[in-house]
PDB file of C-alpha atoms in Angstrom:
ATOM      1  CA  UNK A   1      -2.579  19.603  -6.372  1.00  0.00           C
ATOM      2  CA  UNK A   2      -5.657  17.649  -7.089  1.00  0.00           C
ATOM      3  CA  UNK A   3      -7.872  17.266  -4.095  1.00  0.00           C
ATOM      4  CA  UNK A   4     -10.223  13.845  -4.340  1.00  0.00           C
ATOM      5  CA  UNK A   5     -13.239  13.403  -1.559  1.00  0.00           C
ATOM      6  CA  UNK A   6     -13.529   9.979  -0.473  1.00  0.00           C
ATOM      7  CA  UNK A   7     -16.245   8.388   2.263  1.00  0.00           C
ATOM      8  CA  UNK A   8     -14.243   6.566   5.434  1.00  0.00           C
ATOM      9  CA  UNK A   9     -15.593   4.855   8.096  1.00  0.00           C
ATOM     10  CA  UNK A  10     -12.995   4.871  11.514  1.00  0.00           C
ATOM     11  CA  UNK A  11     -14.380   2.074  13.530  1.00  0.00           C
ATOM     12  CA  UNK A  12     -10.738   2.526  15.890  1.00  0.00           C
ATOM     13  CA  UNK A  13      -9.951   4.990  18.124  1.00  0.00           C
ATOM     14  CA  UNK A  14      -6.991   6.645  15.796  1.00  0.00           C
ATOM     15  CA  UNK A  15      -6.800   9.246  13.484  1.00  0.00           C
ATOM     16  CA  UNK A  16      -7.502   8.875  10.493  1.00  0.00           C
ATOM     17  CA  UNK A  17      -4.670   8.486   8.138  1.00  0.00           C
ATOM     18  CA  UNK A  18      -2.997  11.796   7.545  1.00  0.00           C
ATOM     19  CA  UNK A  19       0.084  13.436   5.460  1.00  0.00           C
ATOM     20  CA  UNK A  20       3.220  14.148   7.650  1.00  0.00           C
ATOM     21  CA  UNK A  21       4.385  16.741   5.255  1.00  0.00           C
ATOM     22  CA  UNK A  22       3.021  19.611   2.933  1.00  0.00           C
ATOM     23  CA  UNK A  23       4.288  17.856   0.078  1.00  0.00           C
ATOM     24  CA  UNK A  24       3.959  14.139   1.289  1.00  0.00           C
ATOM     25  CA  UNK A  25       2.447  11.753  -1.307  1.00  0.00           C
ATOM     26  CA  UNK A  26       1.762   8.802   1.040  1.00  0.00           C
ATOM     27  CA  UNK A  27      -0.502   8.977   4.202  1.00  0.00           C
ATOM     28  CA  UNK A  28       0.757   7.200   7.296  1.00  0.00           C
ATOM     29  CA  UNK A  29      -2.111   4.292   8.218  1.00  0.00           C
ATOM     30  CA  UNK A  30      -2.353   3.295  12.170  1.00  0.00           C
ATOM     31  CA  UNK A  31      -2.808  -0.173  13.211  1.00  0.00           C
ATOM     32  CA  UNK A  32      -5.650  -1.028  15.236  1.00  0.00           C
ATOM     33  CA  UNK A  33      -5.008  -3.794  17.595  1.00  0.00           C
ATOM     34  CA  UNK A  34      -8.439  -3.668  20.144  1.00  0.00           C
ATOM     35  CA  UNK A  35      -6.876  -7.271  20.992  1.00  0.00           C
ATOM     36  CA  UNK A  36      -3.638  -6.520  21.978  1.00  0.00           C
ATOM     37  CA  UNK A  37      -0.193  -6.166  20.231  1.00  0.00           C
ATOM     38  CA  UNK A  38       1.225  -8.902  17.752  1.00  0.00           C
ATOM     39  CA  UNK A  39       4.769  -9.905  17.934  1.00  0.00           C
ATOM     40  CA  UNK A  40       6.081 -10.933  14.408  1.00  0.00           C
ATOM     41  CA  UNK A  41       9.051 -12.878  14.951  1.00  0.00           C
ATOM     42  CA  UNK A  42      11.830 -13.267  11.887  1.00  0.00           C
ATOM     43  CA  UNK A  43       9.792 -14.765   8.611  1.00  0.00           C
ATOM     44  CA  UNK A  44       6.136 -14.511   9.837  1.00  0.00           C
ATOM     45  CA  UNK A  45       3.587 -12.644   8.273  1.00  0.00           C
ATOM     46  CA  UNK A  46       0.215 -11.044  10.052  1.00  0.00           C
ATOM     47  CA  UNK A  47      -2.848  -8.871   8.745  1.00  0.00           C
ATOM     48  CA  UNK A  48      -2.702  -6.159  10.827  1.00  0.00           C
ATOM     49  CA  UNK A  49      -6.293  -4.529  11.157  1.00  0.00           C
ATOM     50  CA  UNK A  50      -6.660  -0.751  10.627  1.00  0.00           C
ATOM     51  CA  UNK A  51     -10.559  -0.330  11.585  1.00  0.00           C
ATOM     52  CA  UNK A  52     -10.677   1.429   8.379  1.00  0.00           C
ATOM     53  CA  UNK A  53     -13.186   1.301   4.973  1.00  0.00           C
ATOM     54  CA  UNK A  54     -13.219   3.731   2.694  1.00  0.00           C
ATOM     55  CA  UNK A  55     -15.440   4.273  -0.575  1.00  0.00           C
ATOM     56  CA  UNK A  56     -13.038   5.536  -2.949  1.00  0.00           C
ATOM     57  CA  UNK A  57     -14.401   7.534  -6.600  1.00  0.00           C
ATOM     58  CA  UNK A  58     -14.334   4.678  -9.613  1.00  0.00           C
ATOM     59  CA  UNK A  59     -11.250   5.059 -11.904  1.00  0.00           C
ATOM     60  CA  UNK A  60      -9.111   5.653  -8.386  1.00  0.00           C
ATOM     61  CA  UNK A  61      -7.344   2.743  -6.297  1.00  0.00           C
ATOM     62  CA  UNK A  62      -5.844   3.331  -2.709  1.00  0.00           C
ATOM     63  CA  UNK A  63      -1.559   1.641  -2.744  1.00  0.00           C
ATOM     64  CA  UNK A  64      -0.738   0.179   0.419  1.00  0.00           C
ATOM     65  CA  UNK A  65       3.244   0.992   1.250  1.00  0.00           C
ATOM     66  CA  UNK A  66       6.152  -0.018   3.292  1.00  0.00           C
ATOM     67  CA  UNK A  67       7.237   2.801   5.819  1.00  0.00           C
ATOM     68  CA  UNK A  68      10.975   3.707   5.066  1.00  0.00           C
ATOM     69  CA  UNK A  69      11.848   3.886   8.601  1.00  0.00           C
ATOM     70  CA  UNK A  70      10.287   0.735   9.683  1.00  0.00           C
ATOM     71  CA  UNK A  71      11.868  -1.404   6.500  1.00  0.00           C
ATOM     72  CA  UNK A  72      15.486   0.383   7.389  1.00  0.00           C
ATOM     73  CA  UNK A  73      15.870  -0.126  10.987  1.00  0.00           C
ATOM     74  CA  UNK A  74      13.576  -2.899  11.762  1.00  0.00           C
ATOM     75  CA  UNK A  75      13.140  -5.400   7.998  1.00  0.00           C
ATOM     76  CA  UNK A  76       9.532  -4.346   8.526  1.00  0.00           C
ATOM     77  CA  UNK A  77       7.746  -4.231   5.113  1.00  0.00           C
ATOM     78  CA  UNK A  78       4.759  -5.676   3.720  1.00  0.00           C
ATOM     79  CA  UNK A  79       3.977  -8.959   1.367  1.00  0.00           C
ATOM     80  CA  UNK A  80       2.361  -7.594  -1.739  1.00  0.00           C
ATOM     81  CA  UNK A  81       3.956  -4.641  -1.729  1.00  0.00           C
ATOM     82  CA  UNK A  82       2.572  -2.695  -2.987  1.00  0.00           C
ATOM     83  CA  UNK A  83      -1.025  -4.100  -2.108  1.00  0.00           C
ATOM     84  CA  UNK A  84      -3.784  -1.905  -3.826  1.00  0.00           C
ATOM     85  CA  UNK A  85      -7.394  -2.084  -2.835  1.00  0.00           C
ATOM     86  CA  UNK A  86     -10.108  -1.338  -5.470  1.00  0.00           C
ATOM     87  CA  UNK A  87     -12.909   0.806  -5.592  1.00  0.00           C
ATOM     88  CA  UNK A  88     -15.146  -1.234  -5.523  1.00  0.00           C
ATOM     89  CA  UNK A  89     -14.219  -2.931  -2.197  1.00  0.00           C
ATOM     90  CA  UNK A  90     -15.792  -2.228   0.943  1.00  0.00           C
ATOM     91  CA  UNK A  91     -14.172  -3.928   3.763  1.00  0.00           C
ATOM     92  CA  UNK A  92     -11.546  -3.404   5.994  1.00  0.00           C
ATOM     93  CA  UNK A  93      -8.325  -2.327   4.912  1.00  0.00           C
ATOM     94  CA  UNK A  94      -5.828  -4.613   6.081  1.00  0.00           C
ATOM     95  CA  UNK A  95      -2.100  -4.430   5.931  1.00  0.00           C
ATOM     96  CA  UNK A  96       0.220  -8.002   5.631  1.00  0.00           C
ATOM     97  CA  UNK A  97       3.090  -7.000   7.486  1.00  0.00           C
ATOM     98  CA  UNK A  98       6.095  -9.298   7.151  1.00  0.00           C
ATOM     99  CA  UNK A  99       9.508  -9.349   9.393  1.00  0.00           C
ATOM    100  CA  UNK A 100      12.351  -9.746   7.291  1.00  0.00           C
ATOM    101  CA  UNK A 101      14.691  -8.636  10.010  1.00  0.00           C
ATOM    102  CA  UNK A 102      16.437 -10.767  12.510  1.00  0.00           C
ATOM    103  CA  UNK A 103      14.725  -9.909  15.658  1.00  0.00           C
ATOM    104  CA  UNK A 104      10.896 -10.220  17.258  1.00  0.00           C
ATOM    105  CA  UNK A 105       9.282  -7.370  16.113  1.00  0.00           C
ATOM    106  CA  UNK A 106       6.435  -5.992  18.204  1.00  0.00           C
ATOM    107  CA  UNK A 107       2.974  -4.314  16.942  1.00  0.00           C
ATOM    108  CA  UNK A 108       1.468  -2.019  18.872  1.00  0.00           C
ATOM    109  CA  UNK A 109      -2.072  -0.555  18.878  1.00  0.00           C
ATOM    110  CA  UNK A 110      -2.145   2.530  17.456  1.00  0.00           C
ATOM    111  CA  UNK A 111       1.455   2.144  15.320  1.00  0.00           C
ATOM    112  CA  UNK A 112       2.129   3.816  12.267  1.00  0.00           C
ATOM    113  CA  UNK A 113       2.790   0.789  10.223  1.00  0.00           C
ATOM    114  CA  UNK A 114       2.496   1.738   6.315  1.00  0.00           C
ATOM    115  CA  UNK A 115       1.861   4.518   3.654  1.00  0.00           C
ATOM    116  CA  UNK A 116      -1.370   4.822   2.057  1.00  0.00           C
ATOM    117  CA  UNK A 117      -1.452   6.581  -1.891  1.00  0.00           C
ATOM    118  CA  UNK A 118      -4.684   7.612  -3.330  1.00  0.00           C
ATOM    119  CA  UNK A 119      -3.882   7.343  -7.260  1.00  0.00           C
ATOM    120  CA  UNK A 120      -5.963   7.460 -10.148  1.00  0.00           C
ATOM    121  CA  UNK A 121      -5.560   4.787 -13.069  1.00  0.00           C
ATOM    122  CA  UNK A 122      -6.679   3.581 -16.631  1.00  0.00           C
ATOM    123  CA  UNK A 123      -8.622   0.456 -18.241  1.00  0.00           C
ATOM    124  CA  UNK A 124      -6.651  -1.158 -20.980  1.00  0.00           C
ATOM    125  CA  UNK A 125      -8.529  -2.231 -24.169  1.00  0.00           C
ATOM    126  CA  UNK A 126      -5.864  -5.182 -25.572  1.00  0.00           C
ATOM    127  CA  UNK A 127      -5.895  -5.246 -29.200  1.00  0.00           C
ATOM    128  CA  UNK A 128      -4.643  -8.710 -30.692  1.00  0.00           C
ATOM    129  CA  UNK A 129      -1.681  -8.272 -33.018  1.00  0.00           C
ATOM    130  CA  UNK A 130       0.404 -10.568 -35.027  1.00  0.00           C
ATOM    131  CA  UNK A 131       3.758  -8.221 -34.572  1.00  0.00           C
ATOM    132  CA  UNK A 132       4.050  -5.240 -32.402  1.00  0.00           C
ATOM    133  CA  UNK A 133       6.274  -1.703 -33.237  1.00  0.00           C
ATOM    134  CA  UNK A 134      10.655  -2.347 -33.166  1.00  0.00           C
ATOM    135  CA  UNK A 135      12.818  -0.681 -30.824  1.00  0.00           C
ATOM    136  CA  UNK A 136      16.174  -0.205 -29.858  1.00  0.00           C
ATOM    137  CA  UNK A 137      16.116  -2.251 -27.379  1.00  0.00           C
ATOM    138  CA  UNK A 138      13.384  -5.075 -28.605  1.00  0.00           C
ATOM    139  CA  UNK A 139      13.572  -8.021 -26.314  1.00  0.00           C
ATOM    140  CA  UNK A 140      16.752  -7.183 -24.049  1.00  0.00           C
ATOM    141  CA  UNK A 141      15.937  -7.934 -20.527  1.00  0.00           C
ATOM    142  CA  UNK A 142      17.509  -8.291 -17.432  1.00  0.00           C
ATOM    143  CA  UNK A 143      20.512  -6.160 -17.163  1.00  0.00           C
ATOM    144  CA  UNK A 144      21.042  -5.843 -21.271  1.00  0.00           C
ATOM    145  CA  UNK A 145      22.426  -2.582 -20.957  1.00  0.00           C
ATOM    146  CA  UNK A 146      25.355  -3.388 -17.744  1.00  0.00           C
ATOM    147  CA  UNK A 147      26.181  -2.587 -15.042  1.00  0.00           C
TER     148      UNK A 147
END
């Protein structure tokens, strides 16, 4: 397994984020709420502050992802899932956490709220083309194969 060195700043008081497992992909990402908690009632939508920045390598982006557990027993996930943050940025992460459940949900300082992956990616160069390659499947979409 690849290991990547990447500059963070931790302006809260938490941990930085960390892997639960040997084998964990994602890295569970603390909110930091020096206000006070936030209550997301059914519907709304908040960015949720993590008092982190990060300088991540070029050709690398960080993926910001729902927690299983949260999205399961609470509807807890998060808008533009999943929400990637360039290398090139250099502010604070922030997560938009959304309630989809059916009951106040309540955001504590300090909460593990969402799984961070470090992954590497590619540029595309597009070349323009009159007609691309056939397949088998050409332009089925949606369900072409069944159920």
């Amino acid at each position: 397994m690849e290991k990547v060195d990447i500059k963070v700043i931790n302006k809260s008081h938490h941990p930085l984020p960390a892997y639960e497992t040997h084998e964990a992909a994602g890295m569970d990402v603390r909110a930091f709420l020096p206000e006070g908690p936030v209550t997301l009632k059914p519907g709304e939508r908040a960015l949720i502050g993590t008092g982190l920045y990060m300088q991540l390598p070029a050709g690398y982006e960080c993926q910001i992802r729902p927690r299983s557990g949260l999205a399961l027993k609470h509807g807890i996930s998060i808008v533009n899932s999943p929400g990637t943050v360039d290398a090139d940025y250099r502010g604070e992460i922030g997560i938009i956490l959304i309630n989809l459940g059916q009951e106040d949900f309540v955001v504590n300082d300090g909460d593990r709220i969402c799984q961070m992956v470090i992954k590497e990616y590619t540029h595309v160069k597009w070349i323009p083309a009159d007609r691309l390659d056939r397949t088998q499947r050409e332009d089925g979409s949606f369900g072409h194969t069944g159920v």
